[in-house]
Amino acid sequence: MNGSSSLRLYLDISALVGNWNVLNRITAGACGAAIKANGYGLGAQSVKTYLAQAGCRDFFVSSWDEVRRLGSLDSGLSLSVLHGLREEDLSYALSVNARPVLCSPSMIQRWKNYAADRPCDVMVDTGMNRLGLTMEQAASGLLEGLKIENMLSHLACADEPDHPLNQKQLIQFQILFTKKQAKRYSLANSAGLFLDSAYHFDLARPGLALYGGIPSPKAEGVIKPVVSLSAQVIQVKDVTKGDSIGYGACFTASEKMRVAILHIGYADGYWRAFFQKGQAVKEGVPCPVVGRISMDMITVALPEGLAVQEGDWFSVDFALQKAAEQTGLSQYELLTSLGDRYQSIWHHP
Ligand SMILES: *Cc1c(COP(=O)(O)O)cnc(C)c1O
């Protein structure tokens, strides 16, 4: 993370803010932001600051530890903690102005015991079978006496627009919505808000699409990439025909070639699955990764005529949709595994 790192994460402020603006327009002004997992690896504090400047008011993290790392919250901003409230979270939770998303009867009892007069959020499980009260629990009287700001549920299959579970979950959520136990209702993540306006309710909670991920075909061309990777050349060398490169000697030069060793590897979220697929680019010239990905290094083949020396910088291809296809990893995994060796540079390109 220091200023002289040989790895850089370029983060496009205009794209981040532009993506939020697009999603806010699609949801007719009902767009929050999921900034859990350190803002999907980009830096939750910076993401929060830029999005708040753009007009975003509602933020979501996973845990109270993430609330702590985010630092103080400006007035007018709302922060919800998706994993709810453990006994050991209580004293911290009561000292800050974030709300737990209560998910279970025991969490609700805990909140009633210690903070009955304070606003909270509630998660109801409408069919994903992850966090949340059952529909029966939500209808049982358990929620009486709570000051519920947001009633949430989460979609299991929103990235498959035709999956029947979407409609089933929507119907369940509409039943909750008609009961008006909460001030606002929130169902859609990134993929969900691209489904149909029926899924928007009062507040959407996109994460992935803010950070340039493409959650749905409808997002293509609309959502702009935010993240690009840049890695410095450690060494340049000539390899003769028949020589192998890297661990396992998995690549053999079919002719004399020049290669550059770059400072990026699987410890930086540049996974071994990029073997035979990844590429880095210098001055618009693509250079394929050759040999296995090491922990801290990759080797790229230099086309004839491309002048490269130690200390030069390459941009490493990391277009999320394509990288996900190449590696078999999800766009979420690619973003959140970038690691902490990058120097983050927020910029307006
Ligand atoms: C992570 C998460 C989101 C954001 O999901 P994306 O698919 O990244 O848009 C929204 N709501 C909940 C409950 C989540 O856990």
mmCIF file of C-alpha atoms and ligand atoms in Angstrom:
data_model
loop_
_atom_site.group_PDB
_atom_site.id
_atom_site.type_symbol
_atom_site.label_atom_id
_atom_site.label_comp_id
_atom_site.label_asym_id
_atom_site.label_seq_id
_atom_site.Cartn_x
_atom_site.Cartn_y
_atom_site.Cartn_z
ATOM 1 C CA MET A 1 0.000 0.000 0.000
ATOM 2 C CA ASN A 2 2.979 2.355 0.185
ATOM 3 C CA GLY A 3 3.737 5.050 -2.348
ATOM 4 C CA SER A 4 6.531 3.145 -4.051
ATOM 5 C CA SER A 5 4.694 -0.109 -4.647
ATOM 6 C CA SER A 6 5.384 -1.794 -7.950
ATOM 7 C CA LEU A 7 1.701 -2.667 -8.239
ATOM 8 C CA ARG A 8 -1.018 -0.129 -8.823
ATOM 9 C CA LEU A 9 -4.760 -0.284 -8.645
ATOM 10 C CA TYR A 10 -6.191 2.530 -10.755
ATOM 11 C CA LEU A 11 -9.704 3.333 -9.615
ATOM 12 C CA ASP A 12 -11.837 5.453 -11.891
ATOM 13 C CA ILE A 13 -13.872 7.909 -9.811
ATOM 14 C CA SER A 14 -16.015 9.014 -12.770
ATOM 15 C CA ALA A 15 -16.907 5.394 -13.550
ATOM 16 C CA LEU A 16 -17.801 4.597 -9.926
ATOM 17 C CA VAL A 17 -19.980 7.691 -9.593
ATOM 18 C CA GLY A 18 -21.347 7.230 -13.113
ATOM 19 C CA ASN A 19 -22.360 3.652 -12.318
ATOM 20 C CA TRP A 20 -24.166 4.758 -9.177
ATOM 21 C CA ASN A 21 -25.907 7.544 -11.131
ATOM 22 C CA VAL A 22 -27.072 5.046 -13.751
ATOM 23 C CA LEU A 23 -28.398 2.666 -11.090
ATOM 24 C CA ASN A 24 -30.021 5.545 -9.240
ATOM 25 C CA ARG A 25 -31.781 6.590 -12.445
ATOM 26 C CA ILE A 26 -32.945 3.023 -13.149
ATOM 27 C CA THR A 27 -34.394 2.790 -9.644
ATOM 28 C CA ALA A 28 -35.925 6.281 -9.850
ATOM 29 C CA GLY A 29 -33.806 7.656 -7.036
ATOM 30 C CA ALA A 30 -33.870 4.627 -4.746
ATOM 31 C CA CYS A 31 -30.270 3.507 -4.874
ATOM 32 C CA GLY A 32 -27.989 2.673 -1.953
ATOM 33 C CA ALA A 33 -24.622 0.933 -2.002
ATOM 34 C CA ALA A 34 -23.196 -2.304 -0.622
ATOM 35 C CA ILE A 35 -19.679 -1.495 0.547
ATOM 36 C CA LYS A 36 -18.965 -4.698 2.488
ATOM 37 C CA ALA A 37 -15.647 -6.525 2.114
ATOM 38 C CA ASN A 38 -13.832 -3.192 2.024
ATOM 39 C CA GLY A 39 -15.951 -1.944 -0.843
ATOM 40 C CA TYR A 40 -15.456 -5.202 -2.761
ATOM 41 C CA GLY A 41 -11.723 -4.722 -2.373
ATOM 42 C CA LEU A 42 -11.565 -1.161 -3.718
ATOM 43 C CA GLY A 43 -11.539 0.656 -0.364
ATOM 44 C CA ALA A 44 -14.811 1.157 1.501
ATOM 45 C CA GLN A 45 -13.915 4.566 2.895
ATOM 46 C CA SER A 46 -13.135 6.093 -0.489
ATOM 47 C CA VAL A 47 -16.149 4.460 -2.108
ATOM 48 C CA LYS A 48 -18.389 5.810 0.644
ATOM 49 C CA THR A 49 -16.940 9.305 0.297
ATOM 50 C CA TYR A 50 -17.311 9.493 -3.488
ATOM 51 C CA LEU A 51 -20.804 8.007 -3.504
ATOM 52 C CA ALA A 52 -21.983 10.218 -0.647
ATOM 53 C CA GLN A 53 -20.780 13.230 -2.652
ATOM 54 C CA ALA A 54 -22.849 11.932 -5.570
ATOM 55 C CA GLY A 55 -25.944 11.760 -3.369
ATOM 56 C CA CYS A 56 -25.977 8.187 -2.089
ATOM 57 C CA ARG A 57 -27.414 8.015 1.425
ATOM 58 C CA ASP A 58 -27.783 4.317 2.267
ATOM 59 C CA PHE A 59 -24.789 2.056 2.799
ATOM 60 C CA PHE A 60 -24.505 -1.617 3.734
ATOM 61 C CA VAL A 61 -21.623 -3.492 5.349
ATOM 62 C CA SER A 62 -21.442 -7.038 6.720
ATOM 63 C CA SER A 63 -20.135 -6.644 10.246
ATOM 64 C CA TRP A 64 -19.526 -4.196 13.069
ATOM 65 C CA ASP A 65 -15.847 -4.589 12.432
ATOM 66 C CA GLU A 66 -16.476 -3.114 8.998
ATOM 67 C CA VAL A 67 -18.393 -0.249 10.627
ATOM 68 C CA ARG A 68 -15.345 0.418 12.808
ATOM 69 C CA ARG A 69 -12.985 0.445 9.840
ATOM 70 C CA LEU A 70 -15.210 2.833 7.948
ATOM 71 C CA GLY A 71 -14.701 5.523 10.585
ATOM 72 C CA SER A 72 -17.203 8.163 11.563
ATOM 73 C CA LEU A 73 -20.368 8.517 9.560
ATOM 74 C CA ASP A 74 -21.520 11.916 8.332
ATOM 75 C CA SER A 75 -24.958 12.916 9.493
ATOM 76 C CA GLY A 76 -27.604 12.215 6.911
ATOM 77 C CA LEU A 77 -25.967 8.928 5.935
ATOM 78 C CA SER A 78 -27.443 5.582 6.863
ATOM 79 C CA LEU A 79 -25.355 2.486 7.524
ATOM 80 C CA SER A 80 -26.782 -1.005 7.961
ATOM 81 C CA VAL A 81 -24.959 -4.098 9.200
ATOM 82 C CA LEU A 82 -26.124 -7.115 7.225
ATOM 83 C CA HIS A 83 -25.025 -9.838 9.640
ATOM 84 C CA GLY A 84 -27.102 -8.401 12.425
ATOM 85 C CA LEU A 85 -26.060 -8.249 16.042
ATOM 86 C CA ARG A 86 -24.190 -10.715 18.235
ATOM 87 C CA GLU A 87 -24.070 -10.408 22.013
ATOM 88 C CA GLU A 88 -20.432 -9.286 21.764
ATOM 89 C CA ASP A 89 -21.344 -6.522 19.278
ATOM 90 C CA LEU A 90 -23.768 -4.814 21.638
ATOM 91 C CA SER A 91 -21.620 -2.260 23.391
ATOM 92 C CA TYR A 92 -19.984 -1.093 20.169
ATOM 93 C CA ALA A 93 -23.261 -1.187 18.253
ATOM 94 C CA LEU A 94 -24.933 1.042 20.813
ATOM 95 C CA SER A 95 -22.075 3.548 20.640
ATOM 96 C CA VAL A 96 -22.381 4.290 16.901
ATOM 97 C CA ASN A 97 -25.158 5.391 14.586
ATOM 98 C CA ALA A 98 -25.328 2.298 12.400
ATOM 99 C CA ARG A 99 -28.243 -0.123 12.475
ATOM 100 C CA PRO A 100 -28.183 -3.914 12.684
ATOM 101 C CA VAL A 101 -30.159 -5.873 10.124
ATOM 102 C CA LEU A 102 -31.835 -8.245 12.574
ATOM 103 C CA CYS A 103 -32.052 -11.714 11.048
ATOM 104 C CA SER A 104 -33.224 -14.104 13.769
ATOM 105 C CA PRO A 105 -35.588 -14.213 16.767
ATOM 106 C CA SER A 106 -32.622 -14.160 19.171
ATOM 107 C CA MET A 107 -31.201 -11.031 17.529
ATOM 108 C CA ILE A 108 -34.594 -9.379 17.794
ATOM 109 C CA GLN A 109 -34.827 -10.285 21.479
ATOM 110 C CA ARG A 110 -31.336 -8.882 22.050
ATOM 111 C CA TRP A 111 -32.303 -5.590 20.386
ATOM 112 C CA LYS A 112 -35.545 -5.379 22.352
ATOM 113 C CA ASN A 113 -33.640 -5.989 25.596
ATOM 114 C CA TYR A 114 -31.025 -3.312 25.044
ATOM 115 C CA ALA A 115 -32.174 -0.851 22.418
ATOM 116 C CA ALA A 116 -35.912 -1.203 21.912
ATOM 117 C CA ASP A 117 -36.279 2.525 21.291
ATOM 118 C CA ARG A 118 -33.631 2.655 18.560
ATOM 119 C CA PRO A 119 -34.270 2.067 14.859
ATOM 120 C CA CYS A 120 -33.186 -1.217 13.305
ATOM 121 C CA ASP A 121 -33.469 -3.055 9.991
ATOM 122 C CA VAL A 122 -34.908 -6.542 9.554
ATOM 123 C CA MET A 123 -34.071 -9.280 7.047
ATOM 124 C CA VAL A 124 -36.753 -11.724 5.980
ATOM 125 C CA ASP A 125 -35.944 -14.877 4.040
ATOM 126 C CA THR A 126 -38.249 -15.077 1.028
ATOM 127 C CA GLY A 127 -36.700 -18.189 -0.476
ATOM 128 C CA MET A 128 -32.915 -18.006 -0.549
ATOM 129 C CA ASN A 129 -32.529 -19.867 2.731
ATOM 130 C CA ARG A 130 -29.627 -17.734 3.803
ATOM 131 C CA LEU A 131 -30.074 -15.022 6.444
ATOM 132 C CA GLY A 132 -33.444 -13.851 7.668
ATOM 133 C CA LEU A 133 -36.622 -14.566 9.563
ATOM 134 C CA THR A 134 -39.079 -16.940 7.979
ATOM 135 C CA MET A 135 -42.261 -15.413 6.596
ATOM 136 C CA GLU A 136 -44.092 -17.085 9.494
ATOM 137 C CA GLN A 137 -41.797 -15.522 12.076
ATOM 138 C CA ALA A 138 -42.240 -12.121 10.428
ATOM 139 C CA ALA A 139 -46.015 -12.518 10.705
ATOM 140 C CA SER A 140 -45.965 -13.910 14.247
ATOM 141 C CA GLY A 141 -45.908 -10.675 16.190
ATOM 142 C CA LEU A 142 -42.168 -10.938 16.762
ATOM 143 C CA LEU A 143 -41.639 -7.580 15.033
ATOM 144 C CA GLU A 144 -44.105 -5.688 17.190
ATOM 145 C CA GLY A 145 -42.457 -2.957 19.200
ATOM 146 C CA LEU A 146 -39.492 -2.596 16.848
ATOM 147 C CA LYS A 147 -38.806 0.648 15.022
ATOM 148 C CA ILE A 148 -38.019 -0.847 11.639
ATOM 149 C CA GLU A 149 -36.316 1.498 9.216
ATOM 150 C CA ASN A 150 -35.679 -0.941 6.341
ATOM 151 C CA MET A 151 -37.260 -4.333 5.741
ATOM 152 C CA LEU A 152 -34.899 -6.380 3.579
ATOM 153 C CA SER A 153 -34.896 -9.592 1.667
ATOM 154 C CA HIS A 154 -32.291 -10.920 -0.748
ATOM 155 C CA LEU A 155 -32.710 -12.550 -4.160
ATOM 156 C CA ALA A 156 -31.042 -15.893 -4.811
ATOM 157 C CA CYS A 157 -31.163 -15.984 -8.618
ATOM 158 C CA ALA A 158 -31.442 -12.407 -9.858
ATOM 159 C CA ASP A 159 -28.534 -12.983 -12.252
ATOM 160 C CA GLU A 160 -30.763 -15.497 -14.075
ATOM 161 C CA PRO A 161 -33.662 -13.272 -15.165
ATOM 162 C CA ASP A 162 -35.907 -16.181 -16.121
ATOM 163 C CA HIS A 163 -35.378 -18.208 -12.964
ATOM 164 C CA PRO A 164 -38.779 -18.912 -11.362
ATOM 165 C CA LEU A 165 -37.448 -18.200 -7.873
ATOM 166 C CA ASN A 166 -37.256 -14.460 -8.695
ATOM 167 C CA GLN A 167 -40.990 -14.203 -9.152
ATOM 168 C CA LYS A 168 -41.651 -16.410 -6.113
ATOM 169 C CA GLN A 169 -39.474 -14.233 -3.892
ATOM 170 C CA LEU A 170 -41.073 -11.086 -5.294
ATOM 171 C CA ILE A 171 -44.543 -12.337 -4.388
ATOM 172 C CA GLN A 172 -43.432 -13.124 -0.832
ATOM 173 C CA PHE A 173 -41.818 -9.712 -0.508
ATOM 174 C CA GLN A 174 -44.962 -8.011 -1.786
ATOM 175 C CA ILE A 175 -46.888 -9.730 1.011
ATOM 176 C CA LEU A 176 -44.465 -8.214 3.517
ATOM 177 C CA PHE A 177 -44.673 -4.850 1.780
ATOM 178 C CA THR A 178 -48.452 -4.642 2.166
ATOM 179 C CA LYS A 179 -48.115 -5.039 5.946
ATOM 180 C CA LYS A 180 -46.227 -1.746 6.289
ATOM 181 C CA GLN A 181 -44.240 -2.781 9.328
ATOM 182 C CA ALA A 182 -41.196 -0.827 8.127
ATOM 183 C CA LYS A 183 -40.563 2.658 6.772
ATOM 184 C CA ARG A 184 -38.842 1.373 3.650
ATOM 185 C CA TYR A 185 -38.572 -1.910 1.757
ATOM 186 C CA SER A 186 -35.457 -3.165 -0.006
ATOM 187 C CA LEU A 187 -35.096 -6.276 -2.165
ATOM 188 C CA ALA A 188 -32.797 -5.767 -5.132
ATOM 189 C CA ASN A 189 -29.047 -6.219 -5.417
ATOM 190 C CA SER A 190 -27.252 -5.268 -8.669
ATOM 191 C CA ALA A 191 -28.768 -8.052 -10.746
ATOM 192 C CA GLY A 192 -32.164 -7.595 -9.097
ATOM 193 C CA LEU A 193 -32.498 -3.961 -10.064
ATOM 194 C CA PHE A 194 -31.947 -4.880 -13.705
ATOM 195 C CA LEU A 195 -34.832 -7.378 -13.587
ATOM 196 C CA ASP A 196 -37.841 -5.112 -13.564
ATOM 197 C CA SER A 197 -39.052 -2.045 -11.686
ATOM 198 C CA ALA A 198 -41.348 -4.275 -9.601
ATOM 199 C CA TYR A 199 -38.207 -5.351 -7.737
ATOM 200 C CA HIS A 200 -37.119 -1.807 -6.841
ATOM 201 C CA PHE A 201 -39.396 -0.921 -3.905
ATOM 202 C CA ASP A 202 -37.951 1.927 -1.787
ATOM 203 C CA LEU A 203 -34.270 1.079 -1.879
ATOM 204 C CA ALA A 204 -31.878 -1.024 -3.975
ATOM 205 C CA ARG A 205 -28.596 -2.334 -2.571
ATOM 206 C CA PRO A 206 -26.193 -2.830 -5.485
ATOM 207 C CA GLY A 207 -22.590 -3.775 -4.905
ATOM 208 C CA LEU A 208 -21.033 -5.495 -7.899
ATOM 209 C CA ALA A 209 -22.367 -3.146 -10.582
ATOM 210 C CA LEU A 210 -21.044 -0.074 -8.768
ATOM 211 C CA TYR A 211 -17.559 -1.517 -9.045
ATOM 212 C CA GLY A 212 -17.844 -2.274 -12.748
ATOM 213 C CA GLY A 213 -19.157 -5.835 -12.541
ATOM 214 C CA ILE A 214 -21.735 -6.915 -15.104
ATOM 215 C CA PRO A 215 -24.520 -8.695 -13.202
ATOM 216 C CA SER A 216 -26.877 -9.049 -16.126
ATOM 217 C CA PRO A 217 -26.798 -8.721 -19.932
ATOM 218 C CA LYS A 218 -28.807 -5.513 -19.528
ATOM 219 C CA ALA A 219 -25.842 -3.942 -17.735
ATOM 220 C CA GLU A 220 -23.499 -4.405 -20.683
ATOM 221 C CA GLY A 221 -22.490 -1.058 -22.146
ATOM 222 C CA VAL A 222 -24.283 0.711 -19.300
ATOM 223 C CA ILE A 223 -21.963 -0.160 -16.423
ATOM 224 C CA LYS A 224 -18.406 1.089 -16.851
ATOM 225 C CA PRO A 225 -15.231 -0.583 -15.589
ATOM 226 C CA VAL A 226 -13.792 1.014 -12.449
ATOM 227 C CA VAL A 227 -10.693 -1.061 -11.710
ATOM 228 C CA SER A 228 -7.530 -1.469 -13.723
ATOM 229 C CA LEU A 229 -4.295 -3.127 -12.670
ATOM 230 C CA SER A 230 -0.809 -1.957 -13.424
ATOM 231 C CA ALA A 231 2.368 -3.909 -12.701
ATOM 232 C CA GLN A 232 6.011 -2.972 -13.003
ATOM 233 C CA VAL A 233 8.692 -4.871 -14.876
ATOM 234 C CA ILE A 234 11.271 -6.452 -12.547
ATOM 235 C CA GLN A 235 13.477 -7.941 -15.238
ATOM 236 C CA VAL A 236 13.656 -8.408 -19.011
ATOM 237 C CA LYS A 237 15.406 -11.388 -20.556
ATOM 238 C CA ASP A 238 16.007 -13.364 -23.728
ATOM 239 C CA VAL A 239 14.975 -16.981 -23.902
ATOM 240 C CA THR A 240 16.282 -19.353 -26.552
ATOM 241 C CA LYS A 241 14.297 -21.853 -28.573
ATOM 242 C CA GLY A 242 13.518 -24.969 -26.520
ATOM 243 C CA ASP A 243 13.881 -23.213 -23.129
ATOM 244 C CA SER A 244 11.039 -23.510 -20.670
ATOM 245 C CA ILE A 245 9.614 -20.727 -18.530
ATOM 246 C CA GLY A 246 8.440 -20.837 -14.932
ATOM 247 C CA TYR A 247 7.311 -23.453 -12.414
ATOM 248 C CA GLY A 248 6.631 -26.880 -13.810
ATOM 249 C CA ALA A 249 8.340 -25.877 -17.079
ATOM 250 C CA CYS A 250 4.847 -25.627 -18.531
ATOM 251 C CA PHE A 251 5.745 -23.311 -21.372
ATOM 252 C CA THR A 252 8.467 -23.997 -23.910
ATOM 253 C CA ALA A 253 9.708 -21.343 -26.295
ATOM 254 C CA SER A 254 9.169 -22.472 -29.868
ATOM 255 C CA GLU A 255 11.649 -19.880 -31.009
ATOM 256 C CA LYS A 256 13.989 -17.332 -29.538
ATOM 257 C CA MET A 257 11.972 -14.775 -27.618
ATOM 258 C CA ARG A 258 12.147 -11.840 -25.248
ATOM 259 C CA VAL A 259 10.124 -11.842 -22.052
ATOM 260 C CA ALA A 260 9.414 -9.481 -19.168
ATOM 261 C CA ILE A 261 8.865 -10.554 -15.574
ATOM 262 C CA LEU A 262 6.137 -8.435 -13.942
ATOM 263 C CA HIS A 263 5.458 -7.897 -10.268
ATOM 264 C CA ILE A 264 1.979 -9.394 -9.930
ATOM 265 C CA GLY A 265 0.933 -12.899 -8.950
ATOM 266 C CA TYR A 266 -1.703 -14.997 -7.324
ATOM 267 C CA ALA A 267 -1.076 -13.314 -3.957
ATOM 268 C CA ASP A 268 -2.387 -10.185 -5.688
ATOM 269 C CA GLY A 269 -5.559 -11.851 -6.890
ATOM 270 C CA TYR A 270 -4.019 -12.614 -10.258
ATOM 271 C CA TRP A 271 -5.033 -16.249 -10.056
ATOM 272 C CA ARG A 272 -3.241 -19.273 -11.480
ATOM 273 C CA ALA A 273 -6.312 -19.734 -13.642
ATOM 274 C CA PHE A 274 -4.988 -16.945 -15.888
ATOM 275 C CA PHE A 275 -2.385 -19.496 -17.095
ATOM 276 C CA GLN A 276 -2.428 -19.525 -20.921
ATOM 277 C CA LYS A 277 -5.177 -16.896 -20.901
ATOM 278 C CA GLY A 278 -4.063 -13.644 -19.343
ATOM 279 C CA GLN A 279 -2.301 -10.785 -21.018
ATOM 280 C CA ALA A 280 -0.651 -7.515 -20.165
ATOM 281 C CA VAL A 281 -0.554 -4.466 -22.382
ATOM 282 C CA LYS A 282 2.137 -1.888 -23.039
ATOM 283 C CA GLU A 283 1.568 1.077 -25.350
ATOM 284 C CA GLY A 284 -1.479 -0.694 -26.726
ATOM 285 C CA VAL A 285 0.509 -3.840 -27.554
ATOM 286 C CA PRO A 286 -0.908 -7.009 -25.964
ATOM 287 C CA CYS A 287 1.658 -9.381 -24.461
ATOM 288 C CA PRO A 288 0.436 -12.874 -23.506
ATOM 289 C CA VAL A 289 1.252 -14.423 -20.154
ATOM 290 C CA VAL A 290 3.598 -17.367 -20.680
ATOM 291 C CA GLY A 291 4.222 -20.094 -18.126
ATOM 292 C CA ARG A 292 2.536 -20.462 -14.764
ATOM 293 C CA ILE A 293 1.499 -17.605 -12.545
ATOM 294 C CA SER A 294 3.801 -17.381 -9.499
ATOM 295 C CA MET A 295 2.850 -15.950 -6.134
ATOM 296 C CA ASP A 296 4.348 -12.536 -6.919
ATOM 297 C CA MET A 297 5.222 -12.657 -10.603
ATOM 298 C CA ILE A 298 4.078 -13.364 -14.115
ATOM 299 C CA THR A 299 6.103 -13.616 -17.297
ATOM 300 C CA VAL A 300 4.834 -12.031 -20.493
ATOM 301 C CA ALA A 301 6.090 -12.559 -24.028
ATOM 302 C CA LEU A 302 7.267 -9.380 -25.749
ATOM 303 C CA PRO A 303 6.489 -9.047 -29.439
ATOM 304 C CA GLU A 304 9.362 -8.078 -31.687
ATOM 305 C CA GLY A 305 9.943 -4.355 -31.740
ATOM 306 C CA LEU A 306 8.325 -3.532 -28.399
ATOM 307 C CA ALA A 307 10.961 -1.752 -26.336
ATOM 308 C CA VAL A 308 10.682 -2.712 -22.670
ATOM 309 C CA GLN A 309 13.061 -2.222 -19.789
ATOM 310 C CA GLU A 310 13.216 -2.758 -16.049
ATOM 311 C CA GLY A 311 10.909 -0.393 -14.241
ATOM 312 C CA ASP A 312 8.431 -0.013 -17.105
ATOM 313 C CA TRP A 313 4.742 -0.431 -16.350
ATOM 314 C CA PHE A 314 2.262 -2.776 -17.967
ATOM 315 C CA SER A 315 -1.448 -2.673 -17.559
ATOM 316 C CA VAL A 316 -2.677 -6.171 -16.774
ATOM 317 C CA ASP A 317 -5.964 -7.140 -18.430
ATOM 318 C CA PHE A 318 -8.662 -7.491 -15.789
ATOM 319 C CA ALA A 319 -11.942 -6.787 -17.586
ATOM 320 C CA LEU A 320 -14.232 -8.464 -15.077
ATOM 321 C CA GLN A 321 -16.635 -10.302 -17.350
ATOM 322 C CA LYS A 322 -13.890 -11.618 -19.598
ATOM 323 C CA ALA A 323 -11.613 -12.439 -16.654
ATOM 324 C CA ALA A 324 -14.457 -14.390 -15.051
ATOM 325 C CA GLU A 325 -14.914 -16.397 -18.242
ATOM 326 C CA GLN A 326 -11.166 -16.994 -18.512
ATOM 327 C CA THR A 327 -10.699 -18.151 -14.936
ATOM 328 C CA GLY A 328 -14.000 -19.757 -14.001
ATOM 329 C CA LEU A 329 -14.102 -17.399 -11.006
ATOM 330 C CA SER A 330 -16.940 -15.009 -10.317
ATOM 331 C CA GLN A 331 -16.544 -11.273 -10.815
ATOM 332 C CA TYR A 332 -17.065 -10.994 -7.045
ATOM 333 C CA GLU A 333 -14.144 -13.297 -6.302
ATOM 334 C CA LEU A 334 -11.910 -11.464 -8.750
ATOM 335 C CA LEU A 335 -12.591 -8.078 -7.133
ATOM 336 C CA THR A 336 -12.473 -9.125 -3.500
ATOM 337 C CA SER A 337 -9.240 -11.086 -3.785
ATOM 338 C CA LEU A 338 -7.038 -8.304 -5.109
ATOM 339 C CA GLY A 339 -5.017 -8.193 -1.906
ATOM 340 C CA ASP A 340 -3.257 -5.359 -0.139
ATOM 341 C CA ARG A 341 -0.025 -4.971 -2.060
ATOM 342 C CA TYR A 342 -1.462 -2.463 -4.496
ATOM 343 C CA GLN A 343 -1.042 1.253 -4.267
ATOM 344 C CA SER A 344 -4.586 2.509 -4.822
ATOM 345 C CA ILE A 345 -4.841 5.511 -7.108
ATOM 346 C CA TRP A 346 -8.283 7.081 -7.357
ATOM 347 C CA HIS A 347 -8.363 9.255 -10.443
ATOM 348 C CA HIS A 348 -10.421 10.875 -13.172
ATOM 349 C CA PRO A 349 -8.911 9.438 -16.338
HETATM 350 C C1 LIG B 1 -23.784 -8.425 -1.014
HETATM 351 C C2 LIG B 1 -25.185 -8.062 -0.858
HETATM 352 C C3 LIG B 1 -25.765 -7.111 -1.712
HETATM 353 C C4 LIG B 1 -25.067 -6.593 -2.945
HETATM 354 O O1 LIG B 1 -25.091 -7.596 -3.928
HETATM 355 P P1 LIG B 1 -24.503 -7.401 -5.402
HETATM 356 O O2 LIG B 1 -24.839 -8.664 -6.084
HETATM 357 O O3 LIG B 1 -23.034 -7.215 -5.247
HETATM 358 O O4 LIG B 1 -25.145 -6.215 -5.987
HETATM 359 C C5 LIG B 1 -27.056 -6.693 -1.422
HETATM 360 N N1 LIG B 1 -27.745 -7.209 -0.379
HETATM 361 C C6 LIG B 1 -27.214 -8.154 0.449
HETATM 362 C C7 LIG B 1 -28.028 -8.677 1.563
HETATM 363 C C8 LIG B 1 -25.931 -8.619 0.222
HETATM 364 O O5 LIG B 1 -25.423 -9.563 1.019
#
